[in-house]
Coordinates of C-alpha atoms and ligand atoms in Angstrom, one line a residue:
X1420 CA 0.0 0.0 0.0
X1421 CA 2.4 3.2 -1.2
X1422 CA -0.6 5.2 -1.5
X1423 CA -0.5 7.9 1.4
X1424 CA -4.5 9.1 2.4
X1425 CA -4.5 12.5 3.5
X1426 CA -7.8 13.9 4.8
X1427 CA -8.9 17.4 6.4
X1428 CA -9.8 16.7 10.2
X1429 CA -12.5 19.6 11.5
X1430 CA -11.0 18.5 15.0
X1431 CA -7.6 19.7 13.9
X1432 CA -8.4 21.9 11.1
X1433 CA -5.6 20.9 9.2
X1434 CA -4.9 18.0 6.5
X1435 CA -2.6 15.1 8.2
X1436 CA -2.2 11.7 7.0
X1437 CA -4.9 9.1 8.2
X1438 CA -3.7 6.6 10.4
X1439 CA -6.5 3.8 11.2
X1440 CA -6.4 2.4 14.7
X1441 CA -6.6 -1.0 13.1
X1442 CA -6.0 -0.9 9.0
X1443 CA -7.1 -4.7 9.3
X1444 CA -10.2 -2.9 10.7
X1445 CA -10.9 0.7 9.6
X1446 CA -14.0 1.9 10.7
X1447 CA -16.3 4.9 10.2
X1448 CA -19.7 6.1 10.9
X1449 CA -21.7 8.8 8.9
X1450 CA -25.0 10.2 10.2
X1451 CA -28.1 9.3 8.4
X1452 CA -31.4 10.9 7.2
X1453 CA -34.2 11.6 10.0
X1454 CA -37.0 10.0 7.6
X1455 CA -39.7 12.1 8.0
X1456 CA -39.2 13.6 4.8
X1457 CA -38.0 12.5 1.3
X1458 CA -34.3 13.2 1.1
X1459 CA -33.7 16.1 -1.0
X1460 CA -30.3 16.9 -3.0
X1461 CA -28.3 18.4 -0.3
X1462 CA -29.0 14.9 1.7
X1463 CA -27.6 13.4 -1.2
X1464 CA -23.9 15.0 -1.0
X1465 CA -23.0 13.6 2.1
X1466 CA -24.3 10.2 0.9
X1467 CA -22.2 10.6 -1.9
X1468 CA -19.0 12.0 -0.4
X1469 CA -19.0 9.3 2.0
X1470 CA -19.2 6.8 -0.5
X1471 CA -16.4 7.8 -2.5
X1472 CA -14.3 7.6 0.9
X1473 CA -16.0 4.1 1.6
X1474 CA -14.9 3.2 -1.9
X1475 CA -11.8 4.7 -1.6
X1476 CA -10.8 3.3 1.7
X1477 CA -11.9 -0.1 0.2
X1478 CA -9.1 0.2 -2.1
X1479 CA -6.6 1.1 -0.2
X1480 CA -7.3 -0.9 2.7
X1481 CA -9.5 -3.9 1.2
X1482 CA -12.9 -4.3 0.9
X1483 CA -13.1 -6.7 3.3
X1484 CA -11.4 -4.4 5.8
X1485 CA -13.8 -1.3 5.9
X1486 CA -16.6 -1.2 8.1
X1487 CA -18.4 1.6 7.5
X1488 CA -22.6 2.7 9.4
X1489 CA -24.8 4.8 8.7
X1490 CA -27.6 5.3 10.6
X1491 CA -31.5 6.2 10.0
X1492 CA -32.8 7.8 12.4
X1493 CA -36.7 6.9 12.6
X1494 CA -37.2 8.5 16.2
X1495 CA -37.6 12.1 16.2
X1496 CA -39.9 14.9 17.4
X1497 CA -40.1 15.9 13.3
X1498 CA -41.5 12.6 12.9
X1499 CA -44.0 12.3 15.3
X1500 CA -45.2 16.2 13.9
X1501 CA -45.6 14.1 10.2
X1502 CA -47.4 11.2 11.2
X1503 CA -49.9 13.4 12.7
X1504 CA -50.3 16.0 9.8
X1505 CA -50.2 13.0 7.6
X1506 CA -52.8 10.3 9.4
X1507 CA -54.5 12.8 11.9
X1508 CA -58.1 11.8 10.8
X1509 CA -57.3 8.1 11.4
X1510 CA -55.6 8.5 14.7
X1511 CA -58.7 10.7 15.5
X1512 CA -61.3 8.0 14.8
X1513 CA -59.3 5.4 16.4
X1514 CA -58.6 3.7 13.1
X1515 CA -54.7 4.1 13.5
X1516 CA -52.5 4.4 16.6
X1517 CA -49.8 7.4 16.7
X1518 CA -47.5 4.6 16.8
X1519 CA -48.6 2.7 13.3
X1520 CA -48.7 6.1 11.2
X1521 CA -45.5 6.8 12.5
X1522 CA -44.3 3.6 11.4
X1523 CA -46.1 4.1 8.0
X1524 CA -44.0 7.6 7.7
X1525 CA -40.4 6.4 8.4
X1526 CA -41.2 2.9 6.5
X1527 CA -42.3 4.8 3.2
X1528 CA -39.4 7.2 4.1
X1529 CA -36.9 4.8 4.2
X1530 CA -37.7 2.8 1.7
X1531 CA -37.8 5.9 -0.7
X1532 CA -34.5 7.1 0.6
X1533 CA -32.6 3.4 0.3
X1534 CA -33.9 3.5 -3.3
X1535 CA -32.8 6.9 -4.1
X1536 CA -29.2 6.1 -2.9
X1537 CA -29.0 3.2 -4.7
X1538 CA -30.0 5.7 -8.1
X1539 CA -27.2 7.8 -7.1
X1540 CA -24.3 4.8 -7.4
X1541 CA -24.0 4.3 -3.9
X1542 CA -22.6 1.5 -1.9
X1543 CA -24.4 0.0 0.8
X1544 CA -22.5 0.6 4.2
X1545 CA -21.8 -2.4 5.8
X1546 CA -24.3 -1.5 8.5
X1547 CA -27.8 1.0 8.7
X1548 CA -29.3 0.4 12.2
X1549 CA -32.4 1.8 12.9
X1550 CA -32.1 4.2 16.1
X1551 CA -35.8 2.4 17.5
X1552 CA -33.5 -1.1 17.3
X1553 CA -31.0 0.5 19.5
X1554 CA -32.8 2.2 22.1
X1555 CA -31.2 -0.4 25.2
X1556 CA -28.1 0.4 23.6
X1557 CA -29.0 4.4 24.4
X1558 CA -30.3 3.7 28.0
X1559 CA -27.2 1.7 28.9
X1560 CA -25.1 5.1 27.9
X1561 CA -27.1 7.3 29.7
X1562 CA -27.2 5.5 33.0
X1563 CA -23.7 5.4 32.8
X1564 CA -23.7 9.5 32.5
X1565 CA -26.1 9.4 35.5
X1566 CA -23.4 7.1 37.7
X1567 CA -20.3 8.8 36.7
X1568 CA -21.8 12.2 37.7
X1569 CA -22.3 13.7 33.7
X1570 CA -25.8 13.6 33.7
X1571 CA -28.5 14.7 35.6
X1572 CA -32.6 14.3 36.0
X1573 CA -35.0 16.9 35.8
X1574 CA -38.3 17.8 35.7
X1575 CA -39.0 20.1 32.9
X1576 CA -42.7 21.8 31.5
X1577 CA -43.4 18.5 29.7
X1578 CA -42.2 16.1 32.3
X1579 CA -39.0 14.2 33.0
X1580 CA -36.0 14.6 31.1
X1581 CA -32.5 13.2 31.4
X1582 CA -29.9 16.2 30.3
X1583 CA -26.3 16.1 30.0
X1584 CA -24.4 18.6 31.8
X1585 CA -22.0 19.9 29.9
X1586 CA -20.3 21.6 33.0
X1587 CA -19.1 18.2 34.0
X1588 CA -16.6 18.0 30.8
X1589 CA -14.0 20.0 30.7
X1590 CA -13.2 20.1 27.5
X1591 CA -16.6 20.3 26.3
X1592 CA -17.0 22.4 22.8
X1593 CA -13.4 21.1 20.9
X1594 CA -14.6 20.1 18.1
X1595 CA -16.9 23.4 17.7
X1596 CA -14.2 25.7 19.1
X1597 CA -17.1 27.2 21.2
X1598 CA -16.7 27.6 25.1
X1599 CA -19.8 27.1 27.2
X1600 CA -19.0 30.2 28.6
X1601 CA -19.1 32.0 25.2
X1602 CA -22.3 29.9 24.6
X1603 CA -24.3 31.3 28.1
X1604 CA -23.4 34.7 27.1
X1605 CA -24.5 34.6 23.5
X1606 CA -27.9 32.9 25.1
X1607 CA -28.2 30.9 22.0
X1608 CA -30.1 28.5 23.8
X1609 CA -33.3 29.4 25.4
X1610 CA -32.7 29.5 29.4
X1611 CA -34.9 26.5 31.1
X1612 CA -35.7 26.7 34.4
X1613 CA -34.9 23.1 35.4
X1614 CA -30.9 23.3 33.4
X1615 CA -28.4 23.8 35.3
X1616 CA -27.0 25.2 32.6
X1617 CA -28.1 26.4 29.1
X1618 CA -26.2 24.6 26.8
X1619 CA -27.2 21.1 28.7
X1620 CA -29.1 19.0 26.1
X1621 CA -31.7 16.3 26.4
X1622 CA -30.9 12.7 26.7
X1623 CA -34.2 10.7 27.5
X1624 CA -37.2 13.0 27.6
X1625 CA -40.7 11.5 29.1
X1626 CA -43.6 11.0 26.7
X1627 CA -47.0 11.1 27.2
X1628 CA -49.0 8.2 27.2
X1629 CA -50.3 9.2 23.3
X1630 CA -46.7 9.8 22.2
X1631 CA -44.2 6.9 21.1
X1632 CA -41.6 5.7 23.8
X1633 CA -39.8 3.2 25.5
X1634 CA -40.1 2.3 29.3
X1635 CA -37.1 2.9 30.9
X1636 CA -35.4 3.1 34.6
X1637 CA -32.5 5.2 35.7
X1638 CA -30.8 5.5 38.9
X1639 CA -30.1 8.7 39.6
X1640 CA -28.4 9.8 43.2
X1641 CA -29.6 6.7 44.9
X1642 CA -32.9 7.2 43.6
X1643 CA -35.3 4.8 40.8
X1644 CA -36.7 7.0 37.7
X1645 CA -38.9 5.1 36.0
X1646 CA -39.3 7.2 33.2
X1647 CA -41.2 6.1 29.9
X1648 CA -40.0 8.4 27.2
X1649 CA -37.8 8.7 23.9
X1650 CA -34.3 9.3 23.4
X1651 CA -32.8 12.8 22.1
X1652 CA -31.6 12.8 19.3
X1653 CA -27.5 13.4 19.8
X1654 CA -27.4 9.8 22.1
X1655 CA -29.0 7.6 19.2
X1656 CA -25.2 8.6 17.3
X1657 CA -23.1 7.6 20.5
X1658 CA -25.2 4.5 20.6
X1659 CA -25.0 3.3 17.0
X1660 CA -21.0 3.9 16.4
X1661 CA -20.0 2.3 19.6
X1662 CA -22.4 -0.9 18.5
X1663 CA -21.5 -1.4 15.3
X1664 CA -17.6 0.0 15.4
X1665 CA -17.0 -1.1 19.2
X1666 CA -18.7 -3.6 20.5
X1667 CA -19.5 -6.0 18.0
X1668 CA -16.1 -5.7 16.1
X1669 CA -13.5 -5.3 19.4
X1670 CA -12.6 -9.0 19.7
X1671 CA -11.4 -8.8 15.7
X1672 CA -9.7 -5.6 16.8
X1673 CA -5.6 -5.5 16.9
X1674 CA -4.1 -4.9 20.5
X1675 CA -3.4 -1.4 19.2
X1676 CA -7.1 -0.3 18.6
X1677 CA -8.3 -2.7 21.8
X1678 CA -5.9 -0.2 23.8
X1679 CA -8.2 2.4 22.5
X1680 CA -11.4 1.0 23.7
X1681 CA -14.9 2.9 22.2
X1682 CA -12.7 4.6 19.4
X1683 CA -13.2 4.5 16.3
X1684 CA -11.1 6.2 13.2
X1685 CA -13.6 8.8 10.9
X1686 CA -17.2 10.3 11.3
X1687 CA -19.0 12.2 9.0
X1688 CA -21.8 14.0 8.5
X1689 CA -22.7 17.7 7.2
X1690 CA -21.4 21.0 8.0
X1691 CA -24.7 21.9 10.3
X1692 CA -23.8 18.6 12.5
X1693 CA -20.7 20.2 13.9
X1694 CA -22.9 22.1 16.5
X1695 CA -24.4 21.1 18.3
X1696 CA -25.0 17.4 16.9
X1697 CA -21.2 16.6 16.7
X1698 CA -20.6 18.5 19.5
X1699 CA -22.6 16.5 22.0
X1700 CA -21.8 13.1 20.8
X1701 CA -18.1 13.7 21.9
X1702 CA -19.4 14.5 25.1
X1703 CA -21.5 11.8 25.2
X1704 CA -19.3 9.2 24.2
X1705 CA -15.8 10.5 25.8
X1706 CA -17.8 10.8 29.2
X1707 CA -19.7 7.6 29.0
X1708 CA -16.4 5.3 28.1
X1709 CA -14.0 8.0 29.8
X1710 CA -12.4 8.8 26.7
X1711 CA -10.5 11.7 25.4
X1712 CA -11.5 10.8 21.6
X1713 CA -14.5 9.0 20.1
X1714 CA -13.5 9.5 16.5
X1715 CA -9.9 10.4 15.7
X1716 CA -11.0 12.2 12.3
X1717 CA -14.3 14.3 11.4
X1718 CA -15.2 14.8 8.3
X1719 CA -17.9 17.1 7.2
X1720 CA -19.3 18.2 3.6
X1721 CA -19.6 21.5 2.5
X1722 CA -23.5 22.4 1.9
X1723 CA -25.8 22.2 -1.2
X1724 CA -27.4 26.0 -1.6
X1725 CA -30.1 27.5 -3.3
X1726 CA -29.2 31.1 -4.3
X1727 CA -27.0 31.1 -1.7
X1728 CA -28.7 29.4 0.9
X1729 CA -28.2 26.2 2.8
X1730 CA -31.1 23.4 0.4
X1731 CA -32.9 22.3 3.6
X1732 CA -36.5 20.6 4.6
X1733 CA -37.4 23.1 7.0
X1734 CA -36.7 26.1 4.6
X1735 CA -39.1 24.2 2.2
X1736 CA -36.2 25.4 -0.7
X1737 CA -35.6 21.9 -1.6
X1738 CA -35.9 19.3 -4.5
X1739 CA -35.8 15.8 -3.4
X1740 CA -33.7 13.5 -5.0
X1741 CA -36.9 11.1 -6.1
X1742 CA -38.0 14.6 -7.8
X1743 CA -34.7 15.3 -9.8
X1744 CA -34.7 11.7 -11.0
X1745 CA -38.2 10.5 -11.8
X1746 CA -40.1 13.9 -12.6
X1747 CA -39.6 16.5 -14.4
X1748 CA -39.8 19.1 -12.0
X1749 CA -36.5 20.7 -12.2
X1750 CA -35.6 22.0 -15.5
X1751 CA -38.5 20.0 -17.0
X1752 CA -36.9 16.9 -17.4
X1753 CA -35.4 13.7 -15.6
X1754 CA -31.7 13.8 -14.9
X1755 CA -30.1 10.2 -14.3
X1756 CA -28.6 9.2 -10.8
X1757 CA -25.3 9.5 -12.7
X1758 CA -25.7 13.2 -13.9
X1759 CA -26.2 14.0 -10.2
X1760 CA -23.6 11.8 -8.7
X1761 CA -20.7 13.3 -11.1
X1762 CA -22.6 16.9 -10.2
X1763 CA -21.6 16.3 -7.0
X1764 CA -18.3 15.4 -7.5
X1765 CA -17.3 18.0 -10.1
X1766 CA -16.9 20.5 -6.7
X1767 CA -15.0 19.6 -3.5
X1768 CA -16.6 18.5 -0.5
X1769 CA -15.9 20.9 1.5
X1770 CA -16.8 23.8 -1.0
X1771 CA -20.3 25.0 -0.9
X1772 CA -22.4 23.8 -4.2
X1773 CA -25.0 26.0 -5.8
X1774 CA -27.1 23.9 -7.1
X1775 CA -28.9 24.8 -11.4
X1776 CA -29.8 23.3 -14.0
X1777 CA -26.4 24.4 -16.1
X1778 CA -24.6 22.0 -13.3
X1779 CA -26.5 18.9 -14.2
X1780 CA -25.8 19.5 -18.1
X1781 CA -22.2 20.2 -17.3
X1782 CA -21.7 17.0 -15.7
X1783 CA -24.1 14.9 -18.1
X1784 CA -22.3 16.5 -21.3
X1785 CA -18.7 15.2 -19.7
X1786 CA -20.3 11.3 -19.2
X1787 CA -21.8 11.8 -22.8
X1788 CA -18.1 11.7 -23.5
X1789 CA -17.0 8.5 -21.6
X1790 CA -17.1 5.1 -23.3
X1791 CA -19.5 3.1 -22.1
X1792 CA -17.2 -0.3 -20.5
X1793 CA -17.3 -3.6 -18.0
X1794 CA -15.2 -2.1 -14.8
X1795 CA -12.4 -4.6 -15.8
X1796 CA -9.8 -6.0 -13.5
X1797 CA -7.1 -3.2 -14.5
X1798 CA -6.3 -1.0 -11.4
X1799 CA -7.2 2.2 -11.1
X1800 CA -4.7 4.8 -12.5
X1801 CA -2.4 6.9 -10.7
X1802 CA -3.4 10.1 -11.7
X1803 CA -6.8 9.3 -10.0
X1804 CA -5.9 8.1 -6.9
X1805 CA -3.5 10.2 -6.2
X1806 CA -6.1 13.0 -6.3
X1807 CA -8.6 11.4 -4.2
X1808 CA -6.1 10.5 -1.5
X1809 CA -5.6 14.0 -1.3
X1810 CA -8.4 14.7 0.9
X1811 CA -10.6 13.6 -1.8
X1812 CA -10.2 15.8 -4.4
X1813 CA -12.9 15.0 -6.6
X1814 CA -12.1 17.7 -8.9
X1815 CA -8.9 16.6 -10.0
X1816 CA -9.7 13.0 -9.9
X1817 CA -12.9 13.3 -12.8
X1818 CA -10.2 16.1 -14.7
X1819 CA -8.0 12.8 -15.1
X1820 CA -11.0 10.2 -15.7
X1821 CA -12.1 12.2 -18.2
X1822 CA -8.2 12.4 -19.7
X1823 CA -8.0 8.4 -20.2
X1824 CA -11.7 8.7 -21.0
X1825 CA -10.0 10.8 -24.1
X1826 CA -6.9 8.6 -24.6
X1827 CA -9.1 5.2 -24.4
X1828 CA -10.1 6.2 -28.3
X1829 CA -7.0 5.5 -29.3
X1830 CA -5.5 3.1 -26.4
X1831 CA -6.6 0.1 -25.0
X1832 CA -4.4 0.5 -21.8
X1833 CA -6.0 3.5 -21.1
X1834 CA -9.3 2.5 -21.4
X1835 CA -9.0 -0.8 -19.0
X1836 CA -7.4 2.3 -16.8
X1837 CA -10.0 4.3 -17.4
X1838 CA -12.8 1.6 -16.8
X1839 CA -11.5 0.7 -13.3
X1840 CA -10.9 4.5 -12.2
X1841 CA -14.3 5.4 -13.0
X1842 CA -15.5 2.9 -10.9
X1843 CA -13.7 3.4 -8.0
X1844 CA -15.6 6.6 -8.1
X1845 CA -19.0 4.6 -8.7
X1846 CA -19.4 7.0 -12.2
X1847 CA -19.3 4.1 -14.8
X1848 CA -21.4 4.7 -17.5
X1849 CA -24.2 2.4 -17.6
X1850 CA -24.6 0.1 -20.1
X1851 CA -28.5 -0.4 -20.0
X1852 CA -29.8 2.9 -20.8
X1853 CA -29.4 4.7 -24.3
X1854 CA -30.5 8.4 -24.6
X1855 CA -32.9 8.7 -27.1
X1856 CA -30.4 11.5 -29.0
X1857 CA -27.5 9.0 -28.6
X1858 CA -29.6 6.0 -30.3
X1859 CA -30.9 8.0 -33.2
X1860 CA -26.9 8.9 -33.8
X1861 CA -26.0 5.4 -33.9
X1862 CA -28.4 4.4 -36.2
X1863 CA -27.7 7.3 -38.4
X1864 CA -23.8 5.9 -38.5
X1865 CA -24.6 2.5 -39.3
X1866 CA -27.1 3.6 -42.0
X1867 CA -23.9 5.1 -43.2
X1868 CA -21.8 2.7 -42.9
X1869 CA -24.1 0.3 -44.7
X1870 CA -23.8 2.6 -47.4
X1871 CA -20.1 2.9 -47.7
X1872 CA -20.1 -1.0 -47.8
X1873 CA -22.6 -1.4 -50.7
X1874 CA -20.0 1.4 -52.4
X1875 CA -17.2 -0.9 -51.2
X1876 CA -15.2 2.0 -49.3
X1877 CA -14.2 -0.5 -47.0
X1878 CA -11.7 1.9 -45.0
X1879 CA -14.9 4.3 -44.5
X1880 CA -16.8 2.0 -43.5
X1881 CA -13.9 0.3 -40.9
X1882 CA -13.4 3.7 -39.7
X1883 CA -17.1 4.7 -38.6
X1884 CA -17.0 0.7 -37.2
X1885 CA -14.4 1.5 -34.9
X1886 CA -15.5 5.1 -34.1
X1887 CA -18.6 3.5 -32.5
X1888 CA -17.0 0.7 -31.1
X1889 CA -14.1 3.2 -28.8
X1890 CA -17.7 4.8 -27.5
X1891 CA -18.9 0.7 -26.3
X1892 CA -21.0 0.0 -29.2
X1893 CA -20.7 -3.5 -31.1
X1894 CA -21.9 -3.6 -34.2
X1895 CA -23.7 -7.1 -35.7
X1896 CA -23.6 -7.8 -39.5
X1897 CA -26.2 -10.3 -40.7
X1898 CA -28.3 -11.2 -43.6
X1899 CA -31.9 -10.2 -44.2
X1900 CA -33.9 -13.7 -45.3
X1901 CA -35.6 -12.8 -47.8
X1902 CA -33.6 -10.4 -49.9
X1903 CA -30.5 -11.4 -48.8
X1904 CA -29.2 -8.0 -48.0
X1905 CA -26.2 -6.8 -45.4
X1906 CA -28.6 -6.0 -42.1
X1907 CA -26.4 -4.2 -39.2
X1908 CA -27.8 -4.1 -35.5
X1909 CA -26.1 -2.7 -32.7
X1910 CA -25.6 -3.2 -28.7
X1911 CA -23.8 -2.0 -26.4
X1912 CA -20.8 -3.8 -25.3
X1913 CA -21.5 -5.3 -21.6
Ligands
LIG2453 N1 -28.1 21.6 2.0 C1 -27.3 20.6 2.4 N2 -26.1 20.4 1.9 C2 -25.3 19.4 2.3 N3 -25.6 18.6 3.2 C3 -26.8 18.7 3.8 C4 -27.7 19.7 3.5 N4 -28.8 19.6 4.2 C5 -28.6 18.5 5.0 N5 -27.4 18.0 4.8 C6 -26.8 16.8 5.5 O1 -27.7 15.7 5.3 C7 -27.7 14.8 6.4 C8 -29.1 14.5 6.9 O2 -29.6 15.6 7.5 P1 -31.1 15.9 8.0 O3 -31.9 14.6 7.8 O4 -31.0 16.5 9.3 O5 -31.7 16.9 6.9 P2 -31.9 18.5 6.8 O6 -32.3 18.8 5.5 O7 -30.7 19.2 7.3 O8 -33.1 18.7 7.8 P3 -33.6 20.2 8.2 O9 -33.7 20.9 6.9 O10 -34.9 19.9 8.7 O11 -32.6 20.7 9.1 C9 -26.8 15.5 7.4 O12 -25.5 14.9 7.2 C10 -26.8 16.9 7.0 O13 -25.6 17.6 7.4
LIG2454 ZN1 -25.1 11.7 14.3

């Protein structure tokens, strides 16, 4: 492995070489969608960034060596709000429970979102747990808190509620860079009564008998809190990664990454999951295991914007991915999961992206010129990796795919090179779909060439042969049965 991976770390704020704990084991965690919503395009960069680090990683490290969740996180206030806009007669009459058309909003969610994902190239991480299958997981961190003095109960306007108190850390706010003493004076946070201090966030928060939860006790100075309630939503995060990065992979781990017990090597997520989000899972998790890291390297993508401002669902200034793909809301047309993918990519990920139409043609008028080709078994080229392990410069790295993509005309090498770089970067040009434009082309060529043959310029006709065949298309010559004339189909090459 001469390949060095350098990556930006928000923690540091500086590019340094990655170092797994493990590299038999390199792990990462990226958080998910809250599915109350379709995901719109600016969920999608983060899917997509993280992907091309998954795929990347892969590479360098093995396929087999990369274990990489990403959560969905199907408990939330948002959600319950959804399920009642969206079922609110039924639950009315008594026809549904809260609990059913909340399980109808993040199934349909989810479901939607794993198939958009899928349109957009994506791997599947090794694991997606559902925050509702981990909620033991979150009670067992949070009693912990409660013994080793980090966490507190109180009784708030709606009831009970667990909250972390972030005067108990003392290095609370590094990744953020914001003291909790800048934070009290700024008064960000709304002053509640029952904190004992302003930036302390919610845990466990009690429900009311109509609203979902989970029974749950916690001991809190000597005494029993039977509390039945939901979890915040920072803890379903600390949960998740320790699960699936921790405690079901630690007896794999090498004796260097078991002397680092609860760590793990990247997170990622957005830009607007630094603060608090981010934030609060490092206190979370670095109290709870009595840590001083929880990931060693955070990552975090630069935001999609509309006329200048972050796409997001509560703005309502989105287009959902389902939207840009299957209708033809934006710029009257569908856009394949590829156009959007190599979209993506064509910016850095930590640059902001303004999202047009003139984007989308930019990237699908650079795959127009890519031969359609099988990945191949030829490794990925130099001038592409090197690139991407540069903190993922994406830029650079479709600049040289589309360079062999040129060369491969001419050179077989560089095609097989250019065939396994662009999928490394999950941006192969399908073989199954044929624009319309593209197919009337093609048959306007081999009309042509039909015609060269009858006139016997054989080196015309050669020439327009392999033309088509650099861009993946095989030609078929056969007889027609009945008058015996040269027929030509054509396919692409698979
Ligand atoms: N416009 C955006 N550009 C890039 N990443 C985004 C954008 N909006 C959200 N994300 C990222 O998408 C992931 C899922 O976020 P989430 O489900 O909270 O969506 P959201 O659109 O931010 O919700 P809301 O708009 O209600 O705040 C997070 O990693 C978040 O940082
Ligand atoms: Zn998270």
């Amino acid at each position: 492995m001469s390949l060095t991976l350098k990556l930006y770390n928000t923690l540091t704020r500086e590019k340094a070489e990655f170092q797994p704990l493990d590299p038999q084991n390199v792990r990462m965690y990226v958080c998910g969608p809250t599915v109350y919503d379709f995901a719109h395009i600016g969920n999608a960069r983060p899917v997509i960034v993280f992907d091309v680090l998954f795929r990347l990683l892969r590479h360098v490290y093995g396929a087999d060596h990369v274990t990489y969740a990403r959560n969905i996180t199907d408990v939330d206030d948002k959600i319950n709000a959804r399920a009642l806009r969206d079922f609110g007669p039924k639950i009315a009459d008594g026809s549904m429970s809260l609990n059913e058309a909340i399980r109808a909003v993040t199934g349909k969610t989810e479901s939607q979102f794993q198939t958009d994902v899928k349109a957009l190239g994506c791997l599947e991480p090794t694991h997606q747990p559902r925050a509702t299958d981990n909620i033991a997981e979150m009670i067992a961190i949070i009693q912990r808190l409660l013994t080793q003095g980090h966490a507190y109960v109180a009784k708030g306007s709606e009831g009970y509620e667990v909250l972390f108190a972030t005067a108990s850390m003392a290095d609370y706010g590094q990744l953020s860079k914001r003291r909790l003493e800048d934070q009290q004076a700024g008064a960000r946070v709304a002053v509640e009564a029952h904190k004992m201090n302003p930036g302390d966030f919610v845990l466990w928060k009690q429900s009311a008998d109509t609203e979902p939860g989970w029974a749950a006790d916690f001991l809190f100075e000597g005494k029993n809190f039977a509390i039945y309630g939901r979890p915040g939503w920072h803890i379903e995060c600390s949960a998740m990664s320790n699960r699936y990065l921790w405690e079901e992979i630690k007896d794999r781990l090498s004796p260097k990454a078991k002397a680092h017990p609860h760590q793990f090597d990247i997170h990622g997520g957005g830009l607007d999951l630094i603060f608090p989000h981010h934030e609060n899972e490092i206190a979370q998790s670095c109290c709870a295991y009595d840590t001083d890291v929880m990931a060693n390297v955070w990552m975090h993508n630069g935001f999609v914007q509309v006329e200048g401002r972050k796409m997001s669902k509560s703005d309502g200034n989105f287009v959902t991915i389902n939207e840009l793909l299957e209708t033809k809301t934006f710029g009257g047309r569908k856009w394949p999961g590829e156009v959007l993918r190599l979209a993506m990519l064509m910016t850095h990920y930590r640059e902001p992206i303004d999202f047009s139409v003139k984007r989308l043609e930019e990237a699908e008028r650079l795959l127009a010129k890519w031969p359609v080709v099988e990945p191949g078994n030829a490794a990925p080229c130099e001038t592409v990796l090197e690139p991407l392990a540069d903190d993922l410069n994406t830029v650079a790295a479709v600049q040289a795919i589309h360079a062999l993509a040129q060369a491969s005309h001419h050179d077989a090498d560089a095609k097989a090179r250019f065939a396994a770089s662009a999928n490394l970067l999950g941006l192969l040009p399908k073989a199954t779909e044929v624009d319309e434009a593209i197919a009337a082309g093609v048959d306007a060529l081999v009309q042509m060439r039909l015609e060269m043959l009858k006139a016997k310029n054989f080196a015309e006709a050669d020439k327009i042969r392999d033309s088509l065949s650099a861009q993946g298309i095989q030609l078929k010559d056969g007889k027609d049965k009945e008058t015996g004339e040269r027929v030509t189909t054509w396919e692409l090459k698979r």
